[in-house]
Coordinates of C-alpha atoms (C1' of nucleotides) in Angstrom, one line a residue:
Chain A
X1 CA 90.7 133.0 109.0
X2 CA 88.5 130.9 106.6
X3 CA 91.2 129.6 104.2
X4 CA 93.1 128.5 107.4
X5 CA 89.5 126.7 108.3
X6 CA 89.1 124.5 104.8
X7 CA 92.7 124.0 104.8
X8 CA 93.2 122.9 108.1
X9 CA 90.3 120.5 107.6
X10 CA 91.1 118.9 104.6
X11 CA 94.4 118.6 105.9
X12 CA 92.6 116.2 108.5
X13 CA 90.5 114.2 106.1
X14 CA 93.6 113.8 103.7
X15 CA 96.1 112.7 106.5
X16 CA 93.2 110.2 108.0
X17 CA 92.1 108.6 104.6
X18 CA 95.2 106.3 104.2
X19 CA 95.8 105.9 108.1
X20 CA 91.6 105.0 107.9
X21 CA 92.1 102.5 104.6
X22 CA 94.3 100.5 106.7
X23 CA 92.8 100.2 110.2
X24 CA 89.2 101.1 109.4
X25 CA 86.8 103.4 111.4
X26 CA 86.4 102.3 114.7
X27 CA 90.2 100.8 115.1
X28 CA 91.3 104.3 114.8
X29 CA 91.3 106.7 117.5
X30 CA 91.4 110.4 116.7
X31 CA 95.0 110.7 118.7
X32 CA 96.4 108.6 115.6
X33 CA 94.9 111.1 112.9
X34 CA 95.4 114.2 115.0
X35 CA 99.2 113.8 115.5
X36 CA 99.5 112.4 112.2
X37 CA 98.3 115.2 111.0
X38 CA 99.9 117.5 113.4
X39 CA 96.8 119.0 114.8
X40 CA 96.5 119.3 118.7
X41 CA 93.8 117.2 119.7
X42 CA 91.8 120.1 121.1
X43 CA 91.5 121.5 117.8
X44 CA 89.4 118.5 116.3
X45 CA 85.9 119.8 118.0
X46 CA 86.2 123.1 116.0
X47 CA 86.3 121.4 113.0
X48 CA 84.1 118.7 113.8
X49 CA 81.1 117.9 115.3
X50 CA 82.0 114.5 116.1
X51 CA 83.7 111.4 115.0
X52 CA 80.8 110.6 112.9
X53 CA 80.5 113.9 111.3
X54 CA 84.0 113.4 110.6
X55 CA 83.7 109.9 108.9
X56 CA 80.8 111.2 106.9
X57 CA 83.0 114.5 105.9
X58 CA 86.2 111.7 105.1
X59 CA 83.4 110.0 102.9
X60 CA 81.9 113.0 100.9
X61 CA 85.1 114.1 100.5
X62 CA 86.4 110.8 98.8
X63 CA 82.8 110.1 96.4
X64 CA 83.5 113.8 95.2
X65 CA 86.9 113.7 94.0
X66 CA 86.2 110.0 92.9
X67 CA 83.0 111.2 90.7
X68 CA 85.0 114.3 89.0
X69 CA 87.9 112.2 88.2
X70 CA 85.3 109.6 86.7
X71 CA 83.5 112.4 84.9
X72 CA 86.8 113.6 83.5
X73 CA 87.5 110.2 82.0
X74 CA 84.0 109.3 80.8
X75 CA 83.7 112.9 78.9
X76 CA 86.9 112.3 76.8
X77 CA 84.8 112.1 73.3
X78 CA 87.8 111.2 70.9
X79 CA 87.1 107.4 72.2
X80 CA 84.6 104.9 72.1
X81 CA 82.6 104.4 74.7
X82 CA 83.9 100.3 75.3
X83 CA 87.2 102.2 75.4
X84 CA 86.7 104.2 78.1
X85 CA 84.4 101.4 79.9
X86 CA 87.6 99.2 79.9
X87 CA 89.7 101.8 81.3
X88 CA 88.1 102.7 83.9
X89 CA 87.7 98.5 85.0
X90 CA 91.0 98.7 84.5
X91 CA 92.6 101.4 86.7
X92 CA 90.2 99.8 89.1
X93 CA 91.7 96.4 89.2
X94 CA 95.0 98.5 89.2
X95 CA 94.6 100.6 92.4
X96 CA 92.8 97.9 94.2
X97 CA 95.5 95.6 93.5
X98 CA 98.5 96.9 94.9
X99 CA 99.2 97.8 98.1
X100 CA 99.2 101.7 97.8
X101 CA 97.1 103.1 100.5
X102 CA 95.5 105.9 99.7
X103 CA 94.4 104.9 96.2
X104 CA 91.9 102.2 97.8
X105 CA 88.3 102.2 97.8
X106 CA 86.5 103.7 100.9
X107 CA 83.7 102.1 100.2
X108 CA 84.6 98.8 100.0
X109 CA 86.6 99.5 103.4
X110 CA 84.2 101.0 105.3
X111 CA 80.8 100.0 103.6
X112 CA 80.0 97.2 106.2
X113 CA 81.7 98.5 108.8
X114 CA 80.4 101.2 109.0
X115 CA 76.6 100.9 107.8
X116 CA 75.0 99.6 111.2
X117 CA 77.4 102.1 113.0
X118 CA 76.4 105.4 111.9
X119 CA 73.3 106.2 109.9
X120 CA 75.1 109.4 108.7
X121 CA 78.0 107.5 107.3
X122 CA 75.5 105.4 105.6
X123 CA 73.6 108.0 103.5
X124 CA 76.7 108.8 102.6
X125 CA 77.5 105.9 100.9
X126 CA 73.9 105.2 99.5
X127 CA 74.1 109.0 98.0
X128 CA 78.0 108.1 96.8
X129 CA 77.3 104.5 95.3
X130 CA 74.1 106.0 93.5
X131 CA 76.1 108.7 91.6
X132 CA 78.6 105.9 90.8
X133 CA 76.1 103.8 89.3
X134 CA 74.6 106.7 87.5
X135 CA 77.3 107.6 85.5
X136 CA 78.5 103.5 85.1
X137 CA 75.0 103.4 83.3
X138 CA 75.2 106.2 81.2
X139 CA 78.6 105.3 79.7
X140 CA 76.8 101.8 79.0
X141 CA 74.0 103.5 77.0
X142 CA 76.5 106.0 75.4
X143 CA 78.2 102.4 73.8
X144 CA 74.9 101.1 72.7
X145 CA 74.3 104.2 70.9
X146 CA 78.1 104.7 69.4
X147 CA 78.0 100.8 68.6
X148 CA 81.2 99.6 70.5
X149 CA 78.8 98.1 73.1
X150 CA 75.7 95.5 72.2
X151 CA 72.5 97.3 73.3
X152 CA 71.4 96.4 77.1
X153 CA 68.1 95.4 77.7
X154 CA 68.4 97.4 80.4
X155 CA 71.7 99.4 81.3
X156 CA 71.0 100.0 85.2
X157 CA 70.8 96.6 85.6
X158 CA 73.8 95.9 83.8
X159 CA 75.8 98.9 85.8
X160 CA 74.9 97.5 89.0
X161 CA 75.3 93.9 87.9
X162 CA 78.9 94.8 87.2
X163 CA 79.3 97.0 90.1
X164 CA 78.3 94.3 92.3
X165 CA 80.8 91.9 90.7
X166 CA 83.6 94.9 91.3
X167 CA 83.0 95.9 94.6
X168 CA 82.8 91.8 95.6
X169 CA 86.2 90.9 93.7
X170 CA 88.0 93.9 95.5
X171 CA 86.5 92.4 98.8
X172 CA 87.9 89.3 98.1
X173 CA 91.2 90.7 97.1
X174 CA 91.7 92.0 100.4
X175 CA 91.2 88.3 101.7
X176 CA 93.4 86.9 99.0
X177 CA 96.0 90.2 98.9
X178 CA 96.8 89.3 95.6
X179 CA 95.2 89.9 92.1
X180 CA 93.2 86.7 91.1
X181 CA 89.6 87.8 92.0
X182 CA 90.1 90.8 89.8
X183 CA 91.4 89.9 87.2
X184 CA 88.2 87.0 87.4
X185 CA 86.6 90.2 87.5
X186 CA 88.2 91.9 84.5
X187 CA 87.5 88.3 82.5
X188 CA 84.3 88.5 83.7
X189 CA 83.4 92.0 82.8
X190 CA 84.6 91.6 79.0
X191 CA 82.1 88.6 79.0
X192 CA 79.3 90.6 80.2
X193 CA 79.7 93.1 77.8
X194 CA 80.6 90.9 75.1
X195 CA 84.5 91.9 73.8
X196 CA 86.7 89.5 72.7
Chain B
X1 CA 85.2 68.8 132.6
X2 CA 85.4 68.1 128.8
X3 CA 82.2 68.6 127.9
X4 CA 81.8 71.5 129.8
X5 CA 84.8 73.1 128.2
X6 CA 83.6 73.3 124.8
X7 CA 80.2 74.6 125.7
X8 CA 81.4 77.3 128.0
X9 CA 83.4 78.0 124.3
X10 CA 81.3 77.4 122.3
X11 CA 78.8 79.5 124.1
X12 CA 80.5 82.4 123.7
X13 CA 81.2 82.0 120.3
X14 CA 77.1 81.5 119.8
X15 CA 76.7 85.1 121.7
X16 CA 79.4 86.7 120.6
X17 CA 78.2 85.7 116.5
X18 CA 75.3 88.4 116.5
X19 CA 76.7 91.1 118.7
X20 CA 79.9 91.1 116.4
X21 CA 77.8 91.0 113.0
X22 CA 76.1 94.4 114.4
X23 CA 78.9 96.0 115.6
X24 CA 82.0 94.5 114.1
X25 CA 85.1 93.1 115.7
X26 CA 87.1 96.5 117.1
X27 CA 84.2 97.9 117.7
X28 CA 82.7 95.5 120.1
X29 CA 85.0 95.2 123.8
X30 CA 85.8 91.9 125.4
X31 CA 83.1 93.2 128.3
X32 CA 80.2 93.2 126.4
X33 CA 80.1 90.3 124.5
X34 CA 81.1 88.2 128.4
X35 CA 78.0 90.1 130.0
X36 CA 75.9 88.9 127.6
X37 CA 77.4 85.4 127.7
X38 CA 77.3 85.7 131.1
X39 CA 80.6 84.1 131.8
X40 CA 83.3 86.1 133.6
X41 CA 86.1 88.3 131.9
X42 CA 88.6 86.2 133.7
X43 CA 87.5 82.8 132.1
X44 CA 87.8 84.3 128.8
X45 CA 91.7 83.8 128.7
X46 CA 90.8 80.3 129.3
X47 CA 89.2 79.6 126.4
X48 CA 90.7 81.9 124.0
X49 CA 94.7 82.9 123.8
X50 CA 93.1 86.7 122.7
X51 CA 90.7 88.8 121.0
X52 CA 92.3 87.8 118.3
X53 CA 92.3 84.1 118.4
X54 CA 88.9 84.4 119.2
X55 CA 88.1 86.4 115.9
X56 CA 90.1 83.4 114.8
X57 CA 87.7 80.8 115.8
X58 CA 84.2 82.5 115.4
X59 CA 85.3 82.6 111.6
X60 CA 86.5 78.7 111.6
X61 CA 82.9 78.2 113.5
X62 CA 81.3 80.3 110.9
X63 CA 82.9 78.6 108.4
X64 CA 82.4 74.7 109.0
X65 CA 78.6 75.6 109.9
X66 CA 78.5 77.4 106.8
X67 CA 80.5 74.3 104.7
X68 CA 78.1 71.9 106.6
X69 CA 74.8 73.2 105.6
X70 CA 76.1 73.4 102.2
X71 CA 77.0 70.1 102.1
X72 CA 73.8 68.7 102.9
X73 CA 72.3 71.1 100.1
X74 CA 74.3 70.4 97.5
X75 CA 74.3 66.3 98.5
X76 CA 70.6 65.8 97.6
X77 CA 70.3 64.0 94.6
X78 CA 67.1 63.8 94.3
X79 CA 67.3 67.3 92.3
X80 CA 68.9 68.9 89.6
X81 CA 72.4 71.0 90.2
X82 CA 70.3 73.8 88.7
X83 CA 67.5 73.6 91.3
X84 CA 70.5 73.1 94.0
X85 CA 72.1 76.2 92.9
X86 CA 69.4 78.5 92.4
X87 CA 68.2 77.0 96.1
X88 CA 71.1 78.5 96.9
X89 CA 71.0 81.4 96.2
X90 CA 67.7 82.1 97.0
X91 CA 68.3 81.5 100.7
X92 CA 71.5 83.7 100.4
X93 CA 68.5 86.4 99.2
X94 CA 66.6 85.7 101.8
X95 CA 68.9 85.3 104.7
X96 CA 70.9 88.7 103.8
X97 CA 67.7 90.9 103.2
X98 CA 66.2 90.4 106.3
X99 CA 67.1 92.3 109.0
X100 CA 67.7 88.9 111.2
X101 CA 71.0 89.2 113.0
X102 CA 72.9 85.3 113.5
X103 CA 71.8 84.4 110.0
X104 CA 73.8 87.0 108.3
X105 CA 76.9 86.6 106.5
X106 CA 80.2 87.0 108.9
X107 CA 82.5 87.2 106.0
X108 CA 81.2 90.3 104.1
X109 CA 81.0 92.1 108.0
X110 CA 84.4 91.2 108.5
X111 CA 86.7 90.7 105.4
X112 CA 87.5 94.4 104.5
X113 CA 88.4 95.3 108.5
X114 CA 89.7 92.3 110.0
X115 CA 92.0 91.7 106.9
X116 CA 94.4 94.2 107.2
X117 CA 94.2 93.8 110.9
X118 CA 95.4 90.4 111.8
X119 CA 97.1 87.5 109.7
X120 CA 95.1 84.3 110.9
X121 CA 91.8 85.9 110.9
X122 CA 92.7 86.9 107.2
X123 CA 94.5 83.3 106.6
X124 CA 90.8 81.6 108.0
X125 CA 89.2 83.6 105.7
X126 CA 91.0 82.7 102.4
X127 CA 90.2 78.8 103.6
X128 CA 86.9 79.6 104.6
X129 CA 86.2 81.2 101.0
X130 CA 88.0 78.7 99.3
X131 CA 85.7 75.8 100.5
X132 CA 83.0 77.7 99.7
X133 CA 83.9 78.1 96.0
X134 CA 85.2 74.5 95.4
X135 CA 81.8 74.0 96.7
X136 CA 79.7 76.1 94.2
X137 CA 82.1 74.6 91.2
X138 CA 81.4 71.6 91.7
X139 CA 77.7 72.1 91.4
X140 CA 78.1 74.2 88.5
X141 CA 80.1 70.7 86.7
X142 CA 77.1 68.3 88.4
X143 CA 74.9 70.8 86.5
X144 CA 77.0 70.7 83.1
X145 CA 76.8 67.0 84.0
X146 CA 73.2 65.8 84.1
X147 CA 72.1 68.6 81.9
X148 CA 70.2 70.8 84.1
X149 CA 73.2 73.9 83.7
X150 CA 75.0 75.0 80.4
X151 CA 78.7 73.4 80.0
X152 CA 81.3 75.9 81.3
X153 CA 84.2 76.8 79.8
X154 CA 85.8 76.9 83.8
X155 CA 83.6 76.2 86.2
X156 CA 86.1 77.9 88.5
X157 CA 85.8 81.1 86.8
X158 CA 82.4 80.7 86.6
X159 CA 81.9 79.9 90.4
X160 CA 84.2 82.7 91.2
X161 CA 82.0 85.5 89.3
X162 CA 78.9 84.0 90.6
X163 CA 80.6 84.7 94.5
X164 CA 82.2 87.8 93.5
X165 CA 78.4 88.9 92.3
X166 CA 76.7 88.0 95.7
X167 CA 79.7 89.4 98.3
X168 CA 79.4 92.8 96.5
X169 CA 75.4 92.9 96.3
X170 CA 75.8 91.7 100.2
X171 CA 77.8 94.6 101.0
X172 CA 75.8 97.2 98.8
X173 CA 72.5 95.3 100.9
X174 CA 74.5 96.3 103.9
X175 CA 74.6 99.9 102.5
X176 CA 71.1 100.6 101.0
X177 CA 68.9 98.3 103.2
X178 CA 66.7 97.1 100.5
X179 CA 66.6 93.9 98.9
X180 CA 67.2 95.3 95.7
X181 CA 70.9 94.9 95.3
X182 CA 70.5 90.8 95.9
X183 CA 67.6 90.8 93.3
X184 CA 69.5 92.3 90.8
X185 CA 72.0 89.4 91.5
X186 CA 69.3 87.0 91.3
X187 CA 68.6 88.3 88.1
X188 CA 72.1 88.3 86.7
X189 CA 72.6 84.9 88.2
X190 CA 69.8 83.6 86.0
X191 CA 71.6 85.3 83.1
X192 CA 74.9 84.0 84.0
X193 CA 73.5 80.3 83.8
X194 CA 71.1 80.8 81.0
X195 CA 68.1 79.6 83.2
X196 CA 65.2 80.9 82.1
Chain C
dA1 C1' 93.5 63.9 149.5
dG2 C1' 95.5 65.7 145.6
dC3 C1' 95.6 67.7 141.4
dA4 C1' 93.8 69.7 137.5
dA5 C1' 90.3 72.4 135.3
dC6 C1' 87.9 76.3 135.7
dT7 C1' 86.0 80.8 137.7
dA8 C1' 86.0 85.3 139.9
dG9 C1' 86.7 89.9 139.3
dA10 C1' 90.1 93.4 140.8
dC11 C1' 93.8 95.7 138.7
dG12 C1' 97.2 98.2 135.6
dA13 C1' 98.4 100.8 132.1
dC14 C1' 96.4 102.8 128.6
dT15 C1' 93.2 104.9 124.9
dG16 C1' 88.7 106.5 123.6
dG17 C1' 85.7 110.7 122.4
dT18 C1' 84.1 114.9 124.4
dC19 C1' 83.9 119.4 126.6
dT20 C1' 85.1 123.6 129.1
dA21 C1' 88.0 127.2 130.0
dA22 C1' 91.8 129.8 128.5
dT23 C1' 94.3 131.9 124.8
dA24 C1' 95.2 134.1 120.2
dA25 C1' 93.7 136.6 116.4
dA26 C1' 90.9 139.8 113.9
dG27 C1' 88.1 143.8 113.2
dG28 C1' 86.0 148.1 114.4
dA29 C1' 85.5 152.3 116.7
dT30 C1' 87.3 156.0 118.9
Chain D
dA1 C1' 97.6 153.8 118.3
dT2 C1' 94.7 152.1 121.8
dC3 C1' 90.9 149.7 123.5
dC4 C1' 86.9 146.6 123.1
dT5 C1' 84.3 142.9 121.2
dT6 C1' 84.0 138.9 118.8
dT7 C1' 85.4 135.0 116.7
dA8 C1' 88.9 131.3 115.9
dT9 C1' 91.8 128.1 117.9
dT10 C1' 94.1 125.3 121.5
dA11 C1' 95.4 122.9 125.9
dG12 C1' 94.4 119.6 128.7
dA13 C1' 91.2 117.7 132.1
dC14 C1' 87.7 114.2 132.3
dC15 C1' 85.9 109.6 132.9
dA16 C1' 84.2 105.7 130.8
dG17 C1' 86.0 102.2 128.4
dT18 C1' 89.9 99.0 126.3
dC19 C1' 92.6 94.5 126.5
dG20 C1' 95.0 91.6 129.0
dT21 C1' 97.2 89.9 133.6
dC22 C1' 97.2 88.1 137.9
dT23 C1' 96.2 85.9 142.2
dA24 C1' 92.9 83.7 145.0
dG25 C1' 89.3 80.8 145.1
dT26 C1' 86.1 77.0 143.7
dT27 C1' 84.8 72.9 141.6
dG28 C1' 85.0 68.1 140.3
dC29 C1' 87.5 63.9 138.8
dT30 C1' 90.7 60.2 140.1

DNA sequence: AGCAACTAGACGACTGGTCTAATAAAGGAT
DNA sequence: ATCCTTTATTAGACCAGTCGTCTAGTTGCT
């Protein structure tokens, strides 16, 4: 039946995403995620095309829930702009700080992993970051226009120039496992966009 | 003989370099990186206690290159810290947009998946990174020093945002294939230490 | 000659992703 | 209710590949 199909399926991507976060893409074998998951092995061809369809399915799946929870916080209007800016940084550092799997970030996980690997998987991400950036940007210019932000030259720069900083502080926190290069990060951030 | 030992070692560490910074480290089998080498899977054992303690010394070799070429950079005193640095980080640009295997940056390939995979790769990896940013502190002082670079509050916080900047443009390089994630960092680098 | 350093590559025990052939379920038609 | 067709799902074979071990053999230095 066709509810059995979606479930099934997500049941898949939502049993492999944490087992994925820890080992990455190629350390894992499908045996791992399929009895994990409690699905015979056979089963994993109906579902999916291939490994690679499957990585890129794991990763669509993970930029659209991460988008609609981001839209969900940057679309609360009872709050300024720099308020919502801050938050978000913030649950970042949180998540990315402790050791819950399943909270992590796919893309900093997988991104260089998995970008010679599978040109699939890259799109993905490409497609994923860009939506990320998008909305990063807009929640800039919705600051310069509310005042709680100082007006960016140019706020796509800006978005990226803190994204970059974010996505290279969680790297290092995986070297350092512990919090120091994020809350650099955080220090940095509040510099950038000038809040004291 | 002695000699003989560490080239035998070294040379596979030389072939191995590339192959791994397409593929990764799980990714890539024992066999393939030997045929290449051409030296026998059984010699292997000889040289290297495992996979892993081989991971373990392509990052150490990475690293004290890395540190090496650095030094020499950042010894010339015949410039200003501010040229040194932005010579820098202009051949970081350069090295990580070009397609070039060898000359690309083993840390951002491997941090995320070898981290959570194995302890001493991960403990090589915080020494390796530390050095680094000891490195690029200093500079930023030399440059507070003869005049060339704005006096930081913390150079070590400074250094650290600077790094943090370039890992994550690296990685989103790795993603998108364009340059223009590092020139954005070039940009915000410029920013960062008011060099106009 | 003797002894260490090094090489050769078969081997074991196992895991990888993929595919085909068999089964189960569903839906229609009589 | 029975049969037939069609689709959804699964079991397990398949073989190439994995890391690491082991023994036998070669080399070269003292």
């Amino acid at each position: 039946m066709n509810s059995d199909h979606i479930d099934v399926r997500q049941h898949i991507l939502d049993t492999a995403k944490p087992i994925i976060l820890g080992k990455g893409f190629s350390a894992v074998g499908l045996n791992e995620i399929l009895t994990a998951a409690d699905v015979p092995k056979g089963s994993f061809y109906h579902y999916f095309k291939s490994k690679e369809a499957f990585g890129e399915a794991l990763l669509e799946n993970y930029f659209s829930n991460y988008c609609g929870r981001l839209d969900s916080l940057f679309s609360t209007q009872d709050t300024t702009a720099a308020e919502r800016m801050l938050t978000y940084w913030s649950s970042w550092l949180e998540t990315q700080s402790c050791d819950d799997r399943d909270g992590q970030c796919l893309t900093v996980k997988l991104a260089a992993e998995v970008s010679d690997l599978s040109e699939a998987m890259r799109a993905t991400l490409v497609r994923g970051t860009q939506q990320l950036l998008a909305r990063i940007a807009l929640c800039l210019s919705e600051g310069a226009a509310d005042g709680s932000l100082p007006p960016f030259a140019n706020a796509e720069q800006t978005a990226l120039h803190l994204y970059e900083l974010w996505l290279g502080a969680t790297l290092l926190t995986k070297i350092r496992r512990d919090r120091s290069a994020l809350e650099s990060a955080m220090q940095s951030t509040q510099l950038i966009l000038k809040i004291n």
